[in-house]
Amino acid sequence: MENSLFGKLSPELKNQIYKLVLHDHEGFKIFQHDGTHPDSGLPDGKAKGINLYFIYTKELMADNAKSDKLRARDALAITESCKAIRSETLSMFYYLNTFTLCYASASHSVGKWSAAMKTTYESSIKACRDWLRTLPASASGVIDRLYIAHDGGEAYTPGPRPTYWWNDARRVEKALLHPYLQPSSIHILVQFKCYEYEFNNHLRRRSSTGQRGMCHLDIQKECSIVVYDLPTHDKALAKAAIESTYADQVAKIEARAMEYGCCIGVEKLKTSLLKGASEGKKLMSQAVGK
């Protein structure tokens, strides 16, 4: 590389080029592979454990969406060009991108933290730890953001023990992940459904086509899901994130309902969405605690 024109560029300019190639704004999902093919469910001969390469559904692939496997391959291609470039870029790939652990579980609701769920969660975090152990030495400890995705469930059906979920999950992460990651790099993503009723029975006639379609379907889809992105190392920051997410969700619901040209039922839908958002906020605040 020293004799090439690229090698003669300043370090600052090379780093800018590296960032353009290595960074993917969508981030990457890591999942716990169970040794079976994701479509057929049959053994596929691959080792079990955490894999960076998430496989999209057939529907997404039909829309020409590029899988995480292909995006990661493209981003990492530059690290295979020569030893000098690899030494400069491999750690940058892990630092610049975000990674989301999608662990194997039918449901890990915030309010339903049972002994069985704790066991499953610990197994998934162990698999993530083992994945971190396999990273190249140059990538050790450089991941800036690892998300752990949780299904918060429906805000209207909270369980009795959200504080147990928060404390037990944090203990597992501290014991298994902190030796390999900065505590501040670990965030959780909690997704809630925040509506009480299914508003899918009222139909309206579309003026442009004359066809009848779901009256509330679009606003419900846009405003019914709220995702909390919470740092796990600092309760004060987590509480601030809860308040900010809730405020954004309320503003979105209010704005969308005002512009929605539906003949009936908008206020009932808005009330349900706002109540659900409030219940989700209460549940998350209870989980984080004082």
Tab-separated table of C-alpha atoms in Angstrom:
chain	number	residue	atom	x	y	z
A	1	MET	CA	0.000	0.000	0.000
A	2	GLU	CA	2.952	2.331	0.666
A	3	ASN	CA	3.730	2.571	-3.053
A	4	SER	CA	0.137	3.248	-4.111
A	5	LEU	CA	-1.502	6.636	-4.532
A	6	PHE	CA	-3.959	5.712	-1.777
A	7	GLY	CA	-1.115	4.986	0.612
A	8	LYS	CA	0.238	8.479	0.085
A	9	LEU	CA	-2.968	10.134	1.294
A	10	SER	CA	-2.961	11.798	4.698
A	11	PRO	CA	-4.264	9.681	7.626
A	12	GLU	CA	-7.203	12.083	8.048
A	13	LEU	CA	-8.320	11.694	4.437
A	14	LYS	CA	-7.891	7.912	4.523
A	15	ASN	CA	-10.005	7.723	7.667
A	16	GLN	CA	-12.786	9.676	5.966
A	17	ILE	CA	-12.726	7.197	3.077
A	18	TYR	CA	-12.692	4.249	5.474
A	19	LYS	CA	-15.744	5.612	7.293
A	20	LEU	CA	-17.702	5.883	4.053
A	21	VAL	CA	-16.939	2.251	3.235
A	22	LEU	CA	-17.181	0.671	6.692
A	23	HIS	CA	-20.153	2.419	8.261
A	24	ASP	CA	-23.692	1.155	7.651
A	25	HIS	CA	-26.375	3.439	9.085
A	26	GLU	CA	-28.794	0.513	9.570
A	27	GLY	CA	-26.382	-1.379	11.804
A	28	PHE	CA	-26.276	-5.176	12.001
A	29	LYS	CA	-28.285	-7.817	13.808
A	30	ILE	CA	-26.638	-10.691	15.633
A	31	PHE	CA	-28.769	-13.703	16.377
A	32	GLN	CA	-28.462	-16.977	18.193
A	33	HIS	CA	-28.334	-19.690	15.571
A	34	ASP	CA	-29.850	-22.973	16.761
A	35	GLY	CA	-28.376	-25.231	14.081
A	36	THR	CA	-31.423	-25.261	11.794
A	37	HIS	CA	-32.263	-23.517	8.539
A	38	PRO	CA	-34.422	-20.404	9.207
A	39	ASP	CA	-36.984	-21.343	6.522
A	40	SER	CA	-37.264	-25.127	6.735
A	41	GLY	CA	-36.398	-25.647	10.388
A	42	LEU	CA	-34.221	-28.601	9.376
A	43	PRO	CA	-30.604	-29.116	10.523
A	44	ASP	CA	-28.293	-27.132	8.258
A	45	GLY	CA	-24.926	-28.435	9.441
A	46	LYS	CA	-23.807	-25.057	10.773
A	47	ALA	CA	-22.472	-24.515	14.259
A	48	LYS	CA	-24.848	-23.226	16.899
A	49	GLY	CA	-24.179	-19.875	18.496
A	50	ILE	CA	-24.157	-16.167	17.772
A	51	ASN	CA	-23.858	-15.129	14.138
A	52	LEU	CA	-23.539	-11.603	12.784
A	53	TYR	CA	-25.339	-12.473	9.590
A	54	PHE	CA	-29.064	-12.140	10.028
A	55	ILE	CA	-31.242	-13.530	7.223
A	56	TYR	CA	-34.191	-11.443	6.114
A	57	THR	CA	-37.597	-12.975	5.433
A	58	LYS	CA	-38.539	-13.986	1.901
A	59	GLU	CA	-40.919	-11.020	1.735
A	60	LEU	CA	-38.132	-8.523	2.411
A	61	MET	CA	-35.799	-10.257	-0.013
A	62	ALA	CA	-38.537	-10.025	-2.646
A	63	ASP	CA	-38.411	-6.248	-2.166
A	64	ASN	CA	-34.706	-6.359	-3.055
A	65	ALA	CA	-33.645	-5.614	0.499
A	66	LYS	CA	-30.030	-6.507	1.081
A	67	SER	CA	-29.470	-8.925	3.962
A	68	ASP	CA	-27.163	-8.128	6.856
A	69	LYS	CA	-24.931	-10.923	5.606
A	70	LEU	CA	-24.373	-9.177	2.279
A	71	ARG	CA	-24.051	-5.728	3.844
A	72	ALA	CA	-21.461	-6.973	6.337
A	73	ARG	CA	-19.574	-8.722	3.536
A	74	ASP	CA	-19.508	-5.514	1.510
A	75	ALA	CA	-18.393	-3.397	4.462
A	76	LEU	CA	-15.650	-5.843	5.451
A	77	ALA	CA	-14.348	-6.343	1.906
A	78	ILE	CA	-11.830	-3.549	2.290
A	79	THR	CA	-10.287	-5.324	5.298
A	80	GLU	CA	-9.310	-8.201	2.999
A	81	SER	CA	-7.392	-6.071	0.502
A	82	CYS	CA	-4.017	-6.180	2.267
A	83	LYS	CA	-2.490	-6.541	5.725
A	84	ALA	CA	-1.776	-2.835	6.098
A	85	ILE	CA	-5.345	-1.776	5.329
A	86	ARG	CA	-6.739	-4.589	7.459
A	87	SER	CA	-4.768	-3.368	10.460
A	88	GLU	CA	-6.165	0.133	9.933
A	89	THR	CA	-9.796	-0.763	9.249
A	90	LEU	CA	-10.899	-3.894	11.098
A	91	SER	CA	-11.346	-2.221	14.474
A	92	MET	CA	-13.080	0.727	12.757
A	93	PHE	CA	-15.811	-1.564	11.418
A	94	TYR	CA	-16.749	-2.652	14.945
A	95	TYR	CA	-16.441	0.848	16.362
A	96	LEU	CA	-18.467	2.651	13.700
A	97	ASN	CA	-21.409	0.261	13.474
A	98	THR	CA	-24.160	-0.722	15.888
A	99	PHE	CA	-25.043	-4.336	16.656
A	100	THR	CA	-28.386	-5.644	17.903
A	101	LEU	CA	-28.662	-8.941	19.751
A	102	CYS	CA	-31.907	-10.674	18.743
A	103	TYR	CA	-31.905	-13.544	21.179
A	104	ALA	CA	-33.986	-16.690	20.854
A	105	SER	CA	-37.196	-16.312	22.843
A	106	ALA	CA	-40.889	-16.451	22.100
A	107	SER	CA	-41.462	-13.597	24.559
A	108	HIS	CA	-39.358	-11.815	27.129
A	109	SER	CA	-41.966	-9.339	28.234
A	110	VAL	CA	-40.801	-6.710	30.690
A	111	GLY	CA	-43.572	-7.664	33.081
A	112	LYS	CA	-43.238	-11.447	32.845
A	113	TRP	CA	-39.702	-12.091	34.012
A	114	SER	CA	-39.886	-15.734	35.108
A	115	ALA	CA	-37.148	-18.170	36.133
A	116	ALA	CA	-37.371	-19.837	32.714
A	117	MET	CA	-36.930	-16.494	30.968
A	118	LYS	CA	-33.912	-15.661	33.110
A	119	THR	CA	-32.345	-18.982	32.102
A	120	THR	CA	-33.006	-18.347	28.405
A	121	TYR	CA	-31.728	-14.802	28.639
A	122	GLU	CA	-28.544	-15.855	30.398
A	123	SER	CA	-27.954	-18.484	27.716
A	124	SER	CA	-28.307	-15.846	24.991
A	125	ILE	CA	-25.983	-13.405	26.749
A	126	LYS	CA	-23.431	-16.196	27.167
A	127	ALA	CA	-23.641	-16.838	23.423
A	128	CYS	CA	-23.111	-13.113	22.806
A	129	ARG	CA	-20.088	-13.196	25.111
A	130	ASP	CA	-18.687	-16.125	23.164
A	131	TRP	CA	-19.197	-14.165	19.934
A	132	LEU	CA	-17.308	-11.217	21.419
A	133	ARG	CA	-14.487	-13.595	22.327
A	134	THR	CA	-14.128	-14.616	18.684
A	135	LEU	CA	-13.606	-11.070	17.435
A	136	PRO	CA	-10.127	-10.168	16.206
A	137	ALA	CA	-7.794	-8.790	18.852
A	138	SER	CA	-7.858	-5.383	17.158
A	139	ALA	CA	-11.653	-5.271	17.626
A	140	SER	CA	-11.588	-6.196	21.305
A	141	GLY	CA	-13.409	-3.651	23.423
A	142	VAL	CA	-14.057	-1.192	20.596
A	143	ILE	CA	-17.776	-1.821	19.965
A	144	ASP	CA	-19.427	1.493	20.740
A	145	ARG	CA	-23.051	0.368	20.776
A	146	LEU	CA	-24.524	-3.069	21.445
A	147	TYR	CA	-28.309	-3.171	21.558
A	148	ILE	CA	-30.209	-5.967	23.271
A	149	ALA	CA	-33.738	-6.188	21.897
A	150	HIS	CA	-36.588	-6.988	24.292
A	151	ASP	CA	-40.269	-7.502	23.588
A	152	GLY	CA	-41.982	-5.238	26.086
A	153	GLY	CA	-45.350	-6.741	25.217
A	154	GLU	CA	-48.570	-4.774	25.267
A	155	ALA	CA	-48.649	-1.806	27.593
A	156	TYR	CA	-52.146	-2.782	28.701
A	157	THR	CA	-51.047	-6.159	30.045
A	158	PRO	CA	-48.064	-5.368	32.271
A	159	GLY	CA	-46.734	-8.090	34.516
A	160	PRO	CA	-46.107	-7.745	38.227
A	161	ARG	CA	-42.311	-7.749	38.286
A	162	PRO	CA	-40.682	-5.260	35.917
A	163	THR	CA	-38.090	-4.277	38.538
A	164	TYR	CA	-36.987	-7.898	38.787
A	165	TRP	CA	-36.562	-7.975	35.011
A	166	TRP	CA	-34.410	-4.851	35.064
A	167	ASN	CA	-32.195	-5.904	37.975
A	168	ASP	CA	-31.764	-9.554	36.970
A	169	ALA	CA	-30.989	-8.735	33.333
A	170	ARG	CA	-28.453	-6.099	34.347
A	171	ARG	CA	-26.684	-8.553	36.681
A	172	VAL	CA	-26.346	-11.087	33.861
A	173	GLU	CA	-25.006	-8.457	31.471
A	174	LYS	CA	-22.558	-7.114	34.041
A	175	ALA	CA	-21.145	-10.556	34.781
A	176	LEU	CA	-20.845	-11.710	31.178
A	177	LEU	CA	-20.478	-8.662	28.924
A	178	HIS	CA	-18.663	-6.007	30.939
A	179	PRO	CA	-15.304	-7.799	30.648
A	180	TYR	CA	-15.555	-7.376	26.851
A	181	LEU	CA	-17.475	-4.110	26.428
A	182	GLN	CA	-17.579	-0.715	28.022
A	183	PRO	CA	-20.722	-0.637	30.231
A	184	SER	CA	-21.814	2.579	28.508
A	185	SER	CA	-21.905	0.780	25.140
A	186	ILE	CA	-24.730	-1.568	26.215
A	187	HIS	CA	-28.250	-0.353	25.480
A	188	ILE	CA	-31.581	-2.137	25.562
A	189	LEU	CA	-34.389	-1.720	23.061
A	190	VAL	CA	-37.869	-2.333	24.491
A	191	GLN	CA	-40.802	-2.347	22.084
A	192	PHE	CA	-44.368	-1.837	23.282
A	193	LYS	CA	-47.738	-1.970	21.605
A	194	CYS	CA	-49.585	0.981	23.044
A	195	TYR	CA	-53.211	0.632	21.998
A	196	GLU	CA	-56.072	-0.997	23.820
A	197	TYR	CA	-58.402	-2.022	20.999
A	198	GLU	CA	-58.079	-3.303	17.455
A	199	PHE	CA	-59.504	-0.529	15.272
A	200	ASN	CA	-59.865	-2.600	12.142
A	201	ASN	CA	-63.617	-2.925	11.631
A	202	HIS	CA	-64.482	0.580	10.461
A	203	LEU	CA	-64.100	1.040	6.704
A	204	ARG	CA	-64.051	4.193	4.599
A	205	ARG	CA	-64.336	4.777	0.882
A	206	ARG	CA	-61.212	6.235	-0.674
A	207	SER	CA	-62.142	9.279	-2.739
A	208	SER	CA	-59.448	8.639	-5.341
A	209	THR	CA	-60.294	5.036	-6.170
A	210	GLY	CA	-63.756	4.476	-4.773
A	211	GLN	CA	-62.512	1.370	-2.996
A	212	ARG	CA	-63.188	0.718	0.643
A	213	GLY	CA	-60.160	0.347	2.934
A	214	MET	CA	-59.308	0.155	6.610
A	215	CYS	CA	-60.155	3.464	8.201
A	216	HIS	CA	-57.785	3.344	11.154
A	217	LEU	CA	-55.156	0.959	9.874
A	218	ASP	CA	-52.585	3.513	8.752
A	219	ILE	CA	-52.648	5.706	11.862
A	220	GLN	CA	-52.657	2.654	14.118
A	221	LYS	CA	-49.594	1.256	12.370
A	222	GLU	CA	-47.740	4.558	12.534
A	223	CYS	CA	-48.518	5.428	16.152
A	224	SER	CA	-49.092	2.202	18.051
A	225	ILE	CA	-45.516	0.993	18.435
A	226	VAL	CA	-43.078	2.752	20.735
A	227	VAL	CA	-39.448	1.704	21.175
A	228	TYR	CA	-37.446	2.695	24.232
A	229	ASP	CA	-33.673	2.964	23.724
A	230	LEU	CA	-32.199	2.911	27.223
A	231	PRO	CA	-28.582	2.907	28.432
A	232	THR	CA	-28.196	0.256	31.107
A	233	HIS	CA	-25.229	1.683	33.010
A	234	ASP	CA	-26.920	4.821	34.363
A	235	LYS	CA	-30.451	4.983	35.781
A	236	ALA	CA	-30.620	8.767	35.495
A	237	LEU	CA	-29.852	8.604	31.775
A	238	ALA	CA	-32.336	5.748	31.357
A	239	LYS	CA	-35.082	7.767	33.055
A	240	ALA	CA	-34.323	10.776	30.869
A	241	ALA	CA	-34.568	8.550	27.783
A	242	ILE	CA	-37.952	7.222	28.980
A	243	GLU	CA	-39.322	10.750	29.385
A	244	SER	CA	-37.975	11.843	25.999
A	245	THR	CA	-39.376	8.788	24.181
A	246	TYR	CA	-42.778	9.243	25.797
A	247	ALA	CA	-42.906	12.948	24.879
A	248	ASP	CA	-42.001	12.150	21.263
A	249	GLN	CA	-44.678	9.446	21.108
A	250	VAL	CA	-47.392	11.736	22.482
A	251	ALA	CA	-46.458	14.462	19.995
A	252	LYS	CA	-46.583	11.946	17.135
A	253	ILE	CA	-50.016	10.667	18.170
A	254	GLU	CA	-51.438	14.177	18.584
A	255	ALA	CA	-50.072	15.393	15.254
A	256	ARG	CA	-51.180	12.324	13.309
A	257	ALA	CA	-54.676	12.362	14.765
A	258	MET	CA	-55.162	16.055	13.920
A	259	GLU	CA	-54.357	15.541	10.232
A	260	TYR	CA	-56.320	12.340	9.896
A	261	GLY	CA	-59.471	12.811	7.813
A	262	CYS	CA	-61.650	10.097	9.271
A	263	CYS	CA	-65.391	10.501	9.665
A	264	ILE	CA	-65.747	8.863	13.102
A	265	GLY	CA	-63.695	7.304	15.856
A	266	VAL	CA	-60.527	9.410	15.756
A	267	GLU	CA	-60.858	10.645	19.327
A	268	LYS	CA	-61.435	7.124	20.615
A	269	LEU	CA	-58.384	5.878	18.754
A	270	LYS	CA	-56.245	8.806	19.958
A	271	THR	CA	-57.365	8.278	23.552
A	272	SER	CA	-56.469	4.593	23.357
A	273	LEU	CA	-53.041	5.315	21.875
A	274	LEU	CA	-52.262	8.008	24.453
A	275	LYS	CA	-53.373	5.791	27.311
A	276	GLY	CA	-51.230	2.945	26.018
A	277	ALA	CA	-48.195	5.208	25.691
A	278	SER	CA	-48.725	6.380	29.270
A	279	GLU	CA	-49.002	2.814	30.561
A	280	GLY	CA	-45.788	1.860	28.778
A	281	LYS	CA	-43.975	4.812	30.307
A	282	LYS	CA	-45.194	3.868	33.794
A	283	LEU	CA	-44.022	0.302	33.317
A	284	MET	CA	-40.569	1.354	32.139
A	285	SER	CA	-40.220	3.907	34.928
A	286	GLN	CA	-41.190	1.261	37.469
A	287	ALA	CA	-38.615	-1.119	36.013
A	288	VAL	CA	-35.729	1.367	36.172
A	289	GLY	CA	-36.688	2.383	39.711
A	290	LYS	CA	-35.110	5.074	41.837
